[in-house]
Coordinates of C-alpha atoms and ligand atoms in Angstrom, one line a residue:
M3 CA 9.7 6.8 18.1
T4 CA 13.4 6.5 17.0
L5 CA 15.5 6.1 14.0
T6 CA 18.4 4.5 15.9
T7 CA 18.1 1.2 14.7
Y8 CA 17.4 2.0 10.9
R9 CA 20.5 4.5 10.9
R10 CA 22.5 1.6 12.5
K11 CA 21.8 -1.1 10.0
R12 CA 22.4 1.5 7.3
D13 CA 26.1 2.6 5.7
F14 CA 24.4 6.3 4.1
K15 CA 27.8 6.3 2.0
E16 CA 26.7 3.3 0.0
T17 CA 22.9 3.0 0.1
P18 CA 20.5 5.7 -1.6
E19 CA 18.4 5.1 1.0
P20 CA 17.4 8.4 3.0
K21 CA 19.0 8.8 6.3
G22 CA 15.9 10.8 7.8
K23 CA 16.0 14.4 9.4
A24 CA 15.7 14.7 13.1
K25 CA 12.1 15.9 12.9
T26 CA 9.5 15.8 9.9
K27 CA 6.6 17.8 9.3
A28 CA 3.4 15.2 9.4
S29 CA 2.0 15.3 6.1
R30 CA -1.0 17.6 5.2
K31 CA -3.5 15.2 3.7
G32 CA -3.4 12.9 6.7
P33 CA -1.0 10.3 7.8
L34 CA 0.9 8.6 5.3
Y35 CA 0.7 5.0 4.2
V36 CA 2.9 3.3 1.8
I37 CA 3.7 -0.2 0.6
Q38 CA 7.1 -1.1 -0.9
K39 CA 7.9 -4.0 -3.2
H40 CA 11.7 -5.1 -2.2
A41 CA 13.4 -7.7 -3.9
A42 CA 16.0 -8.6 -1.2
S43 CA 17.5 -11.8 -0.8
R44 CA 14.1 -12.8 0.1
L45 CA 10.9 -10.7 -2.6
H46 CA 8.7 -9.3 0.4
Y47 CA 6.3 -6.4 0.5
D48 CA 7.2 -3.2 3.4
F49 CA 4.1 -2.1 4.6
R50 CA 4.6 1.2 6.3
L51 CA 2.1 3.5 8.4
E52 CA 3.1 7.0 9.5
L53 CA 3.0 7.7 13.5
D54 CA 4.7 10.5 15.7
G55 CA 6.9 11.3 12.3
V56 CA 8.5 8.0 11.3
L57 CA 6.9 5.2 9.5
K58 CA 5.7 2.0 12.0
S59 CA 7.3 -0.7 9.4
W60 CA 6.2 -4.3 8.8
A61 CA 7.8 -6.9 6.4
V62 CA 5.1 -8.9 4.6
P63 CA 6.5 -11.9 2.7
K64 CA 3.5 -12.9 0.7
G65 CA 2.1 -9.2 0.2
P66 CA -1.5 -8.4 1.5
S67 CA -4.4 -10.3 0.3
L68 CA -8.1 -8.9 -0.4
D69 CA -9.3 -12.3 1.2
P70 CA -10.3 -11.7 4.7
G71 CA -9.5 -15.1 5.2
E72 CA -5.8 -15.1 4.2
K73 CA -3.8 -13.8 6.9
R74 CA -0.7 -12.6 6.0
L75 CA 2.2 -12.5 8.4
A76 CA 3.8 -8.9 8.9
V77 CA 7.0 -9.3 10.4
E78 CA 7.7 -6.0 12.8
V79 CA 10.8 -4.1 11.7
E80 CA 12.4 -1.0 12.6
D81 CA 10.7 2.7 12.0
H82 CA 11.8 4.4 8.8
P83 CA 11.8 7.8 8.4
L84 CA 9.2 9.8 6.9
E85 CA 10.9 10.3 3.4
Y86 CA 11.4 6.1 3.1
G87 CA 7.9 6.9 1.9
S88 CA 9.0 8.1 -1.4
F89 CA 11.8 5.9 -1.8
E90 CA 12.2 3.8 -5.1
G91 CA 15.9 2.4 -6.3
T92 CA 18.6 -0.3 -5.7
I93 CA 19.9 -0.7 -2.3
P94 CA 23.7 -2.1 -3.2
K95 CA 24.7 -5.7 -3.0
G96 CA 26.2 -6.5 0.4
Q97 CA 24.3 -3.5 1.5
Y98 CA 21.5 -4.0 4.6
G99 CA 18.1 -5.1 2.4
G100 CA 20.3 -5.4 -1.0
G101 CA 18.2 -5.4 -4.1
S102 CA 15.3 -3.2 -6.0
V103 CA 12.9 -1.1 -3.9
L104 CA 9.4 -0.2 -5.8
L105 CA 6.7 1.9 -4.5
W106 CA 3.6 -0.3 -4.9
D107 CA 0.8 1.6 -3.0
R108 CA 1.1 4.9 -1.4
G109 CA -2.0 7.1 0.2
T110 CA -3.1 8.0 3.6
W111 CA -4.5 5.7 6.5
T112 CA -7.3 6.2 9.4
P113 CA -6.7 4.9 12.6
L114 CA -10.1 3.2 13.8
V115 CA -8.9 2.6 17.1
D116 CA -6.0 4.7 19.1
P117 CA -2.6 3.7 17.6
H118 CA -0.4 3.7 20.2
E119 CA -2.9 1.9 22.4
G120 CA -3.6 -0.7 19.1
L121 CA 0.1 -1.2 18.9
R122 CA 1.0 -1.8 23.0
R123 CA -1.9 -3.9 23.0
G124 CA -1.3 -5.8 19.3
K125 CA -4.8 -4.9 17.5
L126 CA -4.3 -2.2 15.5
E127 CA -7.5 -1.5 13.3
F128 CA -7.6 1.0 10.5
E129 CA -8.4 2.4 7.5
L130 CA -6.5 2.2 4.0
H131 CA -6.5 5.1 1.6
G132 CA -4.6 3.8 -1.5
K133 CA -4.8 3.3 -5.0
K134 CA -4.6 -0.7 -4.7
L135 CA -5.5 -1.0 -1.1
S136 CA -8.7 0.5 0.6
G137 CA -11.2 0.0 3.1
N138 CA -10.9 -1.8 6.5
W139 CA -8.0 -3.7 7.7
A140 CA -6.2 -4.8 10.7
L141 CA -2.9 -5.7 12.2
I142 CA -2.9 -8.4 14.6
R143 CA 0.3 -9.4 16.9
M144 CA 0.5 -13.0 16.9
G145 CA 0.7 -14.4 20.7
G146 CA -1.9 -12.7 23.0
R147 CA -2.1 -9.0 23.9
G148 CA 1.2 -9.0 25.8
D149 CA 3.4 -5.9 25.2
E150 CA 6.8 -7.3 26.0
K151 CA 9.6 -7.0 23.8
G152 CA 10.1 -9.8 21.0
K153 CA 6.7 -10.4 19.9
K154 CA 7.4 -9.3 16.0
N155 CA 4.6 -11.4 14.5
W156 CA 1.6 -9.8 13.4
L157 CA -0.9 -10.7 11.1
L158 CA -2.2 -8.5 8.3
I159 CA -5.9 -9.1 7.8
K160 CA -8.5 -7.8 5.4
E161 CA -11.6 -6.9 7.5
R162 CA -14.9 -8.0 6.0
D163 CA -16.5 -5.0 3.8
P164 CA -17.8 -4.4 0.2
G165 CA -13.8 -3.9 -0.7
A166 CA -12.9 -7.7 0.7
K167 CA -12.7 -10.2 -2.0
K168 CA -12.7 -14.1 -1.5
G169 CA -9.6 -15.7 -3.0
R170 CA -7.7 -12.8 -4.3
R171 CA -4.5 -12.2 -3.3
Ligands
MN11 MN1 12.1 -4.6 3.3

């Protein structure tokens, strides 16, 4: 887990985004879960889960759906610093990800499988405890269970539970 890629992509003299500390304490109530609505050149929702002192991150173009039948593409992106989980603001035009960032949902998450194993094998099941999203969810990597680099496309899926709603975004 490293923030090298995150920092390489950004000019911190220009963007108000956090640079991130070398070490950040784990949050107290449980690992952080956050979704940011990011109006970059293309609107998307950044889905982030705290693990090992960073935020594992996926860009979800259509945002999450409460309908278990609506699998949403989630493109794995670089780890973000934990402080990013409270960032809202405008990234200047011309900078990486230029556009506005709004906190869309925030809370904690509970892995339902070993999270390192889940990320490696491409099947991460977890529970969300947010204001908008809760209950059981899964991230499934497309293209099989291999863990070779370059497989960046995952699906974000609501699992069937009382919080699931057919036909709801
Ligand atoms: Mn983004």
